[in-house]
PDB file of C-alpha atoms and ligand atoms in Angstrom:
ATOM      1  CA  MET H  23      10.227  -0.948   4.991  1.00 98.00           C
ATOM      2  CA  GLN H  24       8.503  -2.350   1.897  1.00 98.00           C
ATOM      3  CA  LEU H  25       6.479  -0.135  -0.424  1.00 98.00           C
ATOM      4  CA  TYR H  26       3.087  -1.155  -1.793  1.00 98.00           C
ATOM      5  CA  LEU H  27       1.021   0.874  -4.239  1.00 98.00           C
ATOM      6  CA  ASP H  28      -2.463   1.810  -3.029  1.00 98.00           C
ATOM      7  CA  THR H  29      -4.424   1.734  -6.270  1.00 98.00           C
ATOM      8  CA  ALA H  30      -6.442  -0.394  -8.689  1.00 98.00           C
ATOM      9  CA  ASN H  31      -5.177   1.523 -11.718  1.00 98.00           C
ATOM     10  CA  ILE H  32      -3.208  -0.738 -14.053  1.00 98.00           C
ATOM     11  CA  ASP H  33      -1.229   2.103 -15.659  1.00 98.00           C
ATOM     12  CA  GLU H  34      -0.031   3.371 -12.264  1.00 98.00           C
ATOM     13  CA  ILE H  35       0.951  -0.170 -11.245  1.00 98.00           C
ATOM     14  CA  ARG H  36       2.788  -0.807 -14.516  1.00 97.00           C
ATOM     15  CA  GLU H  37       4.720   2.488 -14.208  1.00 98.00           C
ATOM     16  CA  VAL H  38       5.777   2.006 -10.599  1.00 97.00           C
ATOM     17  CA  SER H  39       6.631  -1.680 -11.106  1.00 96.00           C
ATOM     18  CA  GLU H  40       9.230  -0.503 -13.634  1.00 97.00           C
ATOM     19  CA  TRP H  41      10.817   1.677 -10.933  1.00 97.00           C
ATOM     20  CA  GLY H  42      11.886  -1.568  -9.236  1.00 97.00           C
ATOM     21  CA  ILE H  43      10.488  -0.526  -5.847  1.00 97.00           C
ATOM     22  CA  LEU H  44       7.137  -2.326  -5.757  1.00 97.00           C
ATOM     23  CA  SER H  45       6.551  -5.137  -3.231  1.00 98.00           C
ATOM     24  CA  GLY H  46       2.764  -5.323  -3.407  1.00 98.00           C
ATOM     25  CA  VAL H  47      -0.556  -3.598  -4.114  1.00 98.00           C
ATOM     26  CA  THR H  48      -3.553  -2.770  -1.954  1.00 98.00           C
ATOM     27  CA  THR H  49      -6.997  -2.070  -3.331  1.00 98.00           C
ATOM     28  CA  ASN H  50     -10.326  -1.298  -1.685  1.00 98.00           C
ATOM     29  CA  PRO H  51     -13.897  -1.015  -2.987  1.00 98.00           C
ATOM     30  CA  SER H  52     -13.550   2.754  -3.542  1.00 98.00           C
ATOM     31  CA  LEU H  53     -10.341   2.367  -5.553  1.00 98.00           C
ATOM     32  CA  LEU H  54     -11.904  -0.421  -7.629  1.00 98.00           C
ATOM     33  CA  ALA H  55     -15.081   1.624  -8.185  1.00 97.00           C
ATOM     34  CA  ARG H  56     -12.892   4.471  -9.485  1.00 97.00           C
ATOM     35  CA  GLU H  57     -11.687   2.193 -12.303  1.00 97.00           C
ATOM     36  CA  GLY H  58     -15.218   1.210 -13.314  1.00 96.00           C
ATOM     37  CA  ARG H  59     -14.083  -2.179 -14.621  1.00 97.00           C
ATOM     38  CA  ASP H  60     -14.863  -5.787 -13.819  1.00 96.00           C
ATOM     39  CA  VAL H  61     -13.104  -6.522 -10.521  1.00 95.00           C
ATOM     40  CA  LYS H  62     -12.059 -10.014 -11.587  1.00 96.00           C
ATOM     41  CA  ASP H  63     -10.383  -8.668 -14.735  1.00 96.00           C
ATOM     42  CA  VAL H  64      -8.585  -5.907 -12.812  1.00 97.00           C
ATOM     43  CA  ILE H  65      -7.269  -8.215 -10.095  1.00 96.00           C
ATOM     44  CA  GLU H  66      -6.101 -10.825 -12.612  1.00 94.00           C
ATOM     45  CA  GLU H  67      -4.255  -8.086 -14.541  1.00 95.00           C
ATOM     46  CA  ILE H  68      -2.638  -6.791 -11.339  1.00 97.00           C
ATOM     47  CA  ALA H  69      -1.655 -10.345 -10.354  1.00 93.00           C
ATOM     48  CA  GLU H  70       0.174 -10.687 -13.681  1.00 91.00           C
ATOM     49  CA  LEU H  71       2.099  -7.440 -13.081  1.00 95.00           C
ATOM     50  CA  VAL H  72       2.963  -7.800  -9.392  1.00 96.00           C
ATOM     51  CA  ALA H  73       4.532 -10.822  -7.708  1.00 95.00           C
ATOM     52  CA  GLY H  74       3.961  -9.548  -4.170  1.00 96.00           C
ATOM     53  CA  PRO H  75       0.740  -9.562  -2.112  1.00 98.00           C
ATOM     54  CA  ILE H  76      -2.343  -7.983  -3.705  1.00 98.00           C
ATOM     55  CA  SER H  77      -5.030  -7.039  -1.184  1.00 98.00           C
ATOM     56  CA  VAL H  78      -8.625  -7.323  -2.397  1.00 98.00           C
ATOM     57  CA  GLU H  79     -11.486  -6.509  -0.003  1.00 98.00           C
ATOM     58  CA  ALA H  80     -14.431  -8.763   0.746  1.00 97.00           C
ATOM     59  CA  ILE H  81     -17.592  -6.671   0.478  1.00 97.00           C
ATOM     60  CA  SER H  82     -19.813  -8.797   2.727  1.00 97.00           C
ATOM     61  CA  THR H  83     -20.272  -7.968   6.421  1.00 97.00           C
ATOM     62  CA  ARG H  84     -21.316 -11.425   7.665  1.00 98.00           C
ATOM     63  CA  ALA H  85     -18.540 -13.870   8.546  1.00 98.00           C
ATOM     64  CA  GLU H  86     -19.789 -16.794   6.490  1.00 98.00           C
ATOM     65  CA  ASP H  87     -20.207 -14.563   3.424  1.00 98.00           C
ATOM     66  CA  MET H  88     -16.736 -13.013   3.881  1.00 98.00           C
ATOM     67  CA  VAL H  89     -15.264 -16.494   4.138  1.00 98.00           C
ATOM     68  CA  ALA H  90     -17.034 -17.574   0.950  1.00 98.00           C
ATOM     69  CA  GLU H  91     -15.871 -14.401  -0.805  1.00 98.00           C
ATOM     70  CA  GLY H  92     -12.307 -14.851   0.420  1.00 98.00           C
ATOM     71  CA  ARG H  93     -12.139 -18.409  -0.923  1.00 98.00           C
ATOM     72  CA  GLU H  94     -13.228 -17.086  -4.335  1.00 97.00           C
ATOM     73  CA  LEU H  95     -10.913 -14.030  -4.297  1.00 97.00           C
ATOM     74  CA  VAL H  96      -7.767 -16.098  -3.761  1.00 97.00           C
ATOM     75  CA  LYS H  97      -8.607 -18.027  -6.953  1.00 96.00           C
ATOM     76  CA  LEU H  98      -7.760 -14.820  -8.866  1.00 95.00           C
ATOM     77  CA  GLY H  99      -4.083 -15.139  -7.994  1.00 93.00           C
ATOM     78  CA  ASP H 100      -1.758 -17.025  -5.650  1.00 93.00           C
ATOM     79  CA  ASN H 101      -0.616 -13.673  -4.237  1.00 96.00           C
ATOM     80  CA  VAL H 102      -4.095 -12.353  -3.421  1.00 97.00           C
ATOM     81  CA  ALA H 103      -4.647 -11.433   0.232  1.00 98.00           C
ATOM     82  CA  VAL H 104      -8.217 -10.951   1.442  1.00 98.00           C
ATOM     83  CA  LYS H 105      -8.990  -7.561   2.975  1.00 98.00           C
ATOM     84  CA  ILE H 106     -11.414  -7.862   5.891  1.00 98.00           C
ATOM     85  CA  PRO H 107     -12.931  -4.891   7.784  1.00 98.00           C
ATOM     86  CA  MET H 108     -12.153  -4.622  11.522  1.00 98.00           C
ATOM     87  CA  ILE H 109     -15.596  -5.674  12.820  1.00 98.00           C
ATOM     88  CA  PRO H 110     -16.591  -8.663  15.011  1.00 98.00           C
ATOM     89  CA  GLU H 111     -17.829 -10.610  11.981  1.00 98.00           C
ATOM     90  CA  GLY H 112     -14.527  -9.770  10.346  1.00 98.00           C
ATOM     91  CA  LEU H 113     -12.583 -11.346  13.209  1.00 98.00           C
ATOM     92  CA  LYS H 114     -14.620 -14.531  12.774  1.00 98.00           C
ATOM     93  CA  ALA H 115     -13.846 -14.514   9.041  1.00 98.00           C
ATOM     94  CA  VAL H 116     -10.126 -13.892   9.634  1.00 98.00           C
ATOM     95  CA  ALA H 117      -9.961 -16.753  12.150  1.00 98.00           C
ATOM     96  CA  ARG H 118     -11.561 -19.146   9.643  1.00 98.00           C
ATOM     97  CA  LEU H 119      -9.711 -17.957   6.533  1.00 98.00           C
ATOM     98  CA  SER H 120      -6.288 -17.851   8.214  1.00 98.00           C
ATOM     99  CA  ALA H 121      -6.891 -21.383   9.542  1.00 98.00           C
ATOM    100  CA  GLU H 122      -7.330 -22.401   5.884  1.00 98.00           C
ATOM    101  CA  GLY H 123      -4.005 -20.777   5.007  1.00 98.00           C
ATOM    102  CA  ILE H 124      -5.563 -17.730   3.351  1.00 98.00           C
ATOM    103  CA  ALA H 125      -3.708 -14.466   4.102  1.00 98.00           C
ATOM    104  CA  CYS H 126      -5.948 -11.726   5.508  1.00 98.00           C
ATOM    105  CA  ASN H 127      -5.312  -8.007   5.640  1.00 98.00           C
ATOM    106  CA  VAL H 128      -7.507  -6.438   8.340  1.00 98.00           C
ATOM    107  CA  THR H 129      -8.417  -2.949   7.192  1.00 98.00           C
ATOM    108  CA  LEU H 130     -10.050   0.157   8.676  1.00 98.00           C
ATOM    109  CA  VAL H 131      -7.915  -0.201  11.805  1.00 98.00           C
ATOM    110  CA  PHE H 132      -7.969   2.953  13.968  1.00 98.00           C
ATOM    111  CA  SER H 133      -6.685   1.769  17.347  1.00 98.00           C
ATOM    112  CA  SER H 134      -3.908  -0.445  18.700  1.00 98.00           C
ATOM    113  CA  GLY H 135      -6.565  -2.545  20.391  1.00 98.00           C
ATOM    114  CA  GLN H 136      -8.157  -3.291  17.034  1.00 98.00           C
ATOM    115  CA  ALA H 137      -4.725  -4.168  15.631  1.00 98.00           C
ATOM    116  CA  LEU H 138      -4.037  -6.588  18.509  1.00 98.00           C
ATOM    117  CA  LEU H 139      -7.402  -8.306  18.093  1.00 98.00           C
ATOM    118  CA  ALA H 140      -6.822  -8.656  14.334  1.00 98.00           C
ATOM    119  CA  ALA H 141      -3.369 -10.129  14.869  1.00 98.00           C
ATOM    120  CA  ARG H 142      -4.665 -12.590  17.452  1.00 98.00           C
ATOM    121  CA  ALA H 143      -7.411 -13.678  15.063  1.00 98.00           C
ATOM    122  CA  GLY H 144      -4.646 -14.678  12.650  1.00 98.00           C
ATOM    123  CA  ALA H 145      -4.344 -11.694  10.316  1.00 98.00           C
ATOM    124  CA  ALA H 146      -1.248 -11.709   8.109  1.00 98.00           C
ATOM    125  CA  PHE H 147      -1.506  -7.903   7.821  1.00 98.00           C
ATOM    126  CA  VAL H 148      -3.165  -5.058   9.730  1.00 98.00           C
ATOM    127  CA  SER H 149      -3.781  -1.685   8.067  1.00 98.00           C
ATOM    128  CA  PRO H 150      -3.881   1.311  10.432  1.00 98.00           C
ATOM    129  CA  PHE H 151      -5.360   4.297   8.555  1.00 98.00           C
ATOM    130  CA  VAL H 152      -2.986   7.181   9.257  1.00 98.00           C
ATOM    131  CA  GLY H 153      -4.542   9.926   7.117  1.00 98.00           C
ATOM    132  CA  ARG H 154      -8.091   9.435   8.308  1.00 98.00           C
ATOM    133  CA  LEU H 155      -6.968   9.735  11.935  1.00 98.00           C
ATOM    134  CA  ASP H 156      -4.998  12.890  11.118  1.00 98.00           C
ATOM    135  CA  ASP H 157      -8.100  14.197   9.333  1.00 97.00           C
ATOM    136  CA  ILE H 158      -9.925  14.237  12.701  1.00 98.00           C
ATOM    137  CA  GLY H 159      -6.970  15.656  14.625  1.00 98.00           C
ATOM    138  CA  ALA H 160      -5.780  12.337  16.051  1.00 98.00           C
ATOM    139  CA  ASP H 161      -2.234  10.979  15.749  1.00 98.00           C
ATOM    140  CA  GLY H 162      -2.106   8.509  12.849  1.00 98.00           C
ATOM    141  CA  ILE H 163       1.631   7.948  12.962  1.00 98.00           C
ATOM    142  CA  GLY H 164       1.390   7.515  16.732  1.00 98.00           C
ATOM    143  CA  LEU H 165      -0.969   4.616  16.113  1.00 98.00           C
ATOM    144  CA  VAL H 166       1.502   2.987  13.737  1.00 98.00           C
ATOM    145  CA  ARG H 167       4.250   3.426  16.326  1.00 98.00           C
ATOM    146  CA  ASP H 168       2.114   1.870  19.081  1.00 98.00           C
ATOM    147  CA  VAL H 169       1.087  -1.110  16.952  1.00 98.00           C
ATOM    148  CA  VAL H 170       4.696  -1.760  15.912  1.00 98.00           C
ATOM    149  CA  GLU H 171       5.784  -1.564  19.559  1.00 98.00           C
ATOM    150  CA  VAL H 172       3.081  -3.941  20.817  1.00 98.00           C
ATOM    151  CA  PHE H 173       3.763  -6.459  18.044  1.00 98.00           C
ATOM    152  CA  ALA H 174       7.521  -6.325  18.629  1.00 98.00           C
ATOM    153  CA  TYR H 175       7.178  -6.633  22.413  1.00 98.00           C
ATOM    154  CA  HIS H 176       4.973  -9.728  22.097  1.00 98.00           C
ATOM    155  CA  ASP H 177       6.723 -11.294  19.085  1.00 98.00           C
ATOM    156  CA  ILE H 178       3.592 -10.940  16.956  1.00 98.00           C
ATOM    157  CA  GLU H 179       4.480 -11.739  13.358  1.00 98.00           C
ATOM    158  CA  THR H 180       1.535  -9.908  11.772  1.00 98.00           C
ATOM    159  CA  SER H 181       2.848  -7.262   9.353  1.00 98.00           C
ATOM    160  CA  VAL H 182       1.872  -3.624   9.801  1.00 98.00           C
ATOM    161  CA  ILE H 183       0.792  -1.818   6.620  1.00 98.00           C
ATOM    162  CA  ALA H 184       0.678   1.950   7.163  1.00 98.00           C
ATOM    163  CA  ALA H 185      -2.267   3.024   5.011  1.00 98.00           C
ATOM    164  CA  SER H 186      -4.269   6.131   4.159  1.00 98.00           C
ATOM    165  CA  LEU H 187      -1.058   8.060   3.553  1.00 98.00           C
ATOM    166  CA  ARG H 188      -1.500  11.605   2.299  1.00 98.00           C
ATOM    167  CA  HIS H 189       2.034  12.846   1.557  1.00 98.00           C
ATOM    168  CA  PRO H 190       5.725  11.789   1.545  1.00 98.00           C
ATOM    169  CA  ARG H 191       6.137  12.775   5.190  1.00 98.00           C
ATOM    170  CA  HIS H 192       3.536  10.183   6.160  1.00 98.00           C
ATOM    171  CA  VAL H 193       5.593   7.552   4.306  1.00 98.00           C
ATOM    172  CA  MET H 194       8.870   8.454   5.986  1.00 98.00           C
ATOM    173  CA  GLU H 195       7.293   8.889   9.419  1.00 98.00           C
ATOM    174  CA  SER H 196       5.777   5.422   9.001  1.00 98.00           C
ATOM    175  CA  ALA H 197       9.276   4.122   8.215  1.00 98.00           C
ATOM    176  CA  LEU H 198      10.662   5.848  11.311  1.00 98.00           C
ATOM    177  CA  ALA H 199       7.801   4.356  13.353  1.00 98.00           C
ATOM    178  CA  GLY H 200       8.936   0.906  12.250  1.00 98.00           C
ATOM    179  CA  SER H 201       6.075  -0.011   9.944  1.00 98.00           C
ATOM    180  CA  ASP H 202       6.794  -3.164   7.920  1.00 98.00           C
ATOM    181  CA  ILE H 203       5.036  -1.761   4.872  1.00 98.00           C
ATOM    182  CA  ALA H 204       3.649   1.542   3.621  1.00 98.00           C
ATOM    183  CA  THR H 205       0.914   1.396   1.006  1.00 98.00           C
ATOM    184  CA  VAL H 206       1.241   4.598  -0.962  1.00 98.00           C
ATOM    185  CA  PRO H 207      -1.014   6.330  -3.505  1.00 98.00           C
ATOM    186  CA  TYR H 208       0.611   6.971  -6.896  1.00 98.00           C
ATOM    187  CA  GLY H 209       0.528  10.737  -6.480  1.00 98.00           C
ATOM    188  CA  VAL H 210       2.372  10.505  -3.161  1.00 98.00           C
ATOM    189  CA  LEU H 211       5.073   8.348  -4.749  1.00 98.00           C
ATOM    190  CA  GLU H 212       5.392  10.912  -7.539  1.00 97.00           C
ATOM    191  CA  SER H 213       5.897  13.596  -4.879  1.00 96.00           C
ATOM    192  CA  MET H 214       8.510  11.432  -3.170  1.00 97.00           C
ATOM    193  CA  VAL H 215      10.556  11.120  -6.357  1.00 96.00           C
ATOM    194  CA  ALA H 216      10.535  14.822  -7.160  1.00 94.00           C
ATOM    195  CA  HIS H 217      12.612  17.588  -5.562  1.00 95.00           C
ATOM    196  CA  PRO H 218      13.151  21.086  -7.009  1.00 95.00           C
ATOM    197  CA  LEU H 219      16.877  21.001  -6.193  1.00 97.00           C
ATOM    198  CA  THR H 220      17.216  17.743  -8.132  1.00 97.00           C
ATOM    199  CA  ASP H 221      15.546  19.316 -11.148  1.00 97.00           C
ATOM    200  CA  SER H 222      17.588  22.519 -11.010  1.00 97.00           C
ATOM    201  CA  GLY H 223      20.795  20.576 -10.350  1.00 98.00           C
ATOM    202  CA  LEU H 224      20.241  18.300 -13.341  1.00 98.00           C
ATOM    203  CA  GLU H 225      19.388  21.282 -15.548  1.00 98.00           C
ATOM    204  CA  ARG H 226      22.671  22.933 -14.512  1.00 98.00           C
ATOM    205  CA  PHE H 227      24.719  19.762 -15.177  1.00 98.00           C
ATOM    206  CA  LEU H 228      23.249  19.396 -18.656  1.00 98.00           C
ATOM    207  CA  SER H 229      23.737  23.097 -19.420  1.00 97.00           C
ATOM    208  CA  ASP H 230      27.366  23.045 -18.292  1.00 98.00           C
ATOM    209  CA  TRP H 231      27.949  19.898 -20.306  1.00 97.00           C
ATOM    210  CA  GLU H 232      26.564  21.598 -23.418  1.00 96.00           C
ATOM    211  CA  SER H 233      28.867  24.565 -22.779  1.00 96.00           C
ATOM    212  CA  LEU H 234      31.845  22.226 -22.575  1.00 96.00           C
ATOM    213  CA  GLN H 235      30.859  20.489 -25.825  1.00 96.00           C
ATOM    214  CA  ARG H 236      30.605  23.835 -27.578  1.00 94.00           C
ATOM    215  CA  ALA H 237      33.998  24.872 -26.178  1.00 94.00           C
ATOM    216  CA  VAL H 238      35.862  21.749 -27.263  1.00 93.00           C
ATOM    217  CA  LYS H 239      33.971  21.250 -30.526  1.00 85.00           C
ATOM    218  CA  PRO H 240      33.056  24.773 -31.698  1.00 68.00           C
ATOM    219  CA  GLU H 241      31.320  23.440 -34.816  1.00 68.00           C
ATOM    220  CA  ILE H 242      28.456  22.011 -32.721  1.00 52.00           C
TER     221      ILE H 242
HETATM  222  O1  G3P W 305      -5.690   1.266   1.662  1.00 67.46           O
HETATM  223  C1  G3P W 305      -6.529   2.158   2.361  1.00 67.46           C
HETATM  224  C2  G3P W 305      -6.499   3.495   1.707  1.00 67.46           C
HETATM  225  O2  G3P W 305      -6.822   3.371   0.339  1.00 67.46           O
HETATM  226  C3  G3P W 305      -7.437   4.493   2.348  1.00 67.46           C
HETATM  227  O3  G3P W 305      -6.971   5.746   1.980  1.00 67.46           O
HETATM  228  O4  G3P W 305      -7.152   8.156   1.483  1.00 67.46           O
HETATM  229  O5  G3P W 305      -9.229   6.693   1.476  1.00 67.46           O
HETATM  230  O6  G3P W 305      -8.065   7.246   3.633  1.00 67.46           O
HETATM  231  P1  G3P W 305      -7.902   7.007   2.141  1.00 67.46           P
END
């Protein structure tokens, strides 16, 4: 499973790109609004930091406007994918943009039916929102599992991006469900790296090493 970072924050992207794990970035209007900066500048900066796909959402809700937006967004970087909401006008936009060779990431997907429609319209990616389904007591990971199964059974090449992930268990359950990609908030990645036994184990190693140095070189 590939890991994308779900953020528009340049510092978070720069940090995680140095970990060597980053295959892409997803943004959305809320994440971009949080940065309070010119969207064009932010996306161009991200495109310089990350070689993999960068999802940027069209804000229009009419097909012809989404298509026009998508054509402009991909000018910001060769690796820009256009995020399109899972609505009927969005399907029209995906059909037209994908026919022009523009990669689309269909977002706000909450059912396997929506994922199938998006894939058939030509989406390169579909983004089932795990956390928001869990928030209402539904089974977000179950949706990922169903979408992966349907796509595999019918040889659908559209990639599944598990999104709206709230904690490391969501990431690993998405991996176990067969998701192609997990797009992960920075704080969740930080939680994935950390473990108290790692910290206490390292502290003990360093302490024992210091004791050895003092024993063999008493002058230290
Ligand atoms: O990429 C979609 C993701 O940002 C949505 O996450 O936490 O707003 O449900 P969330």
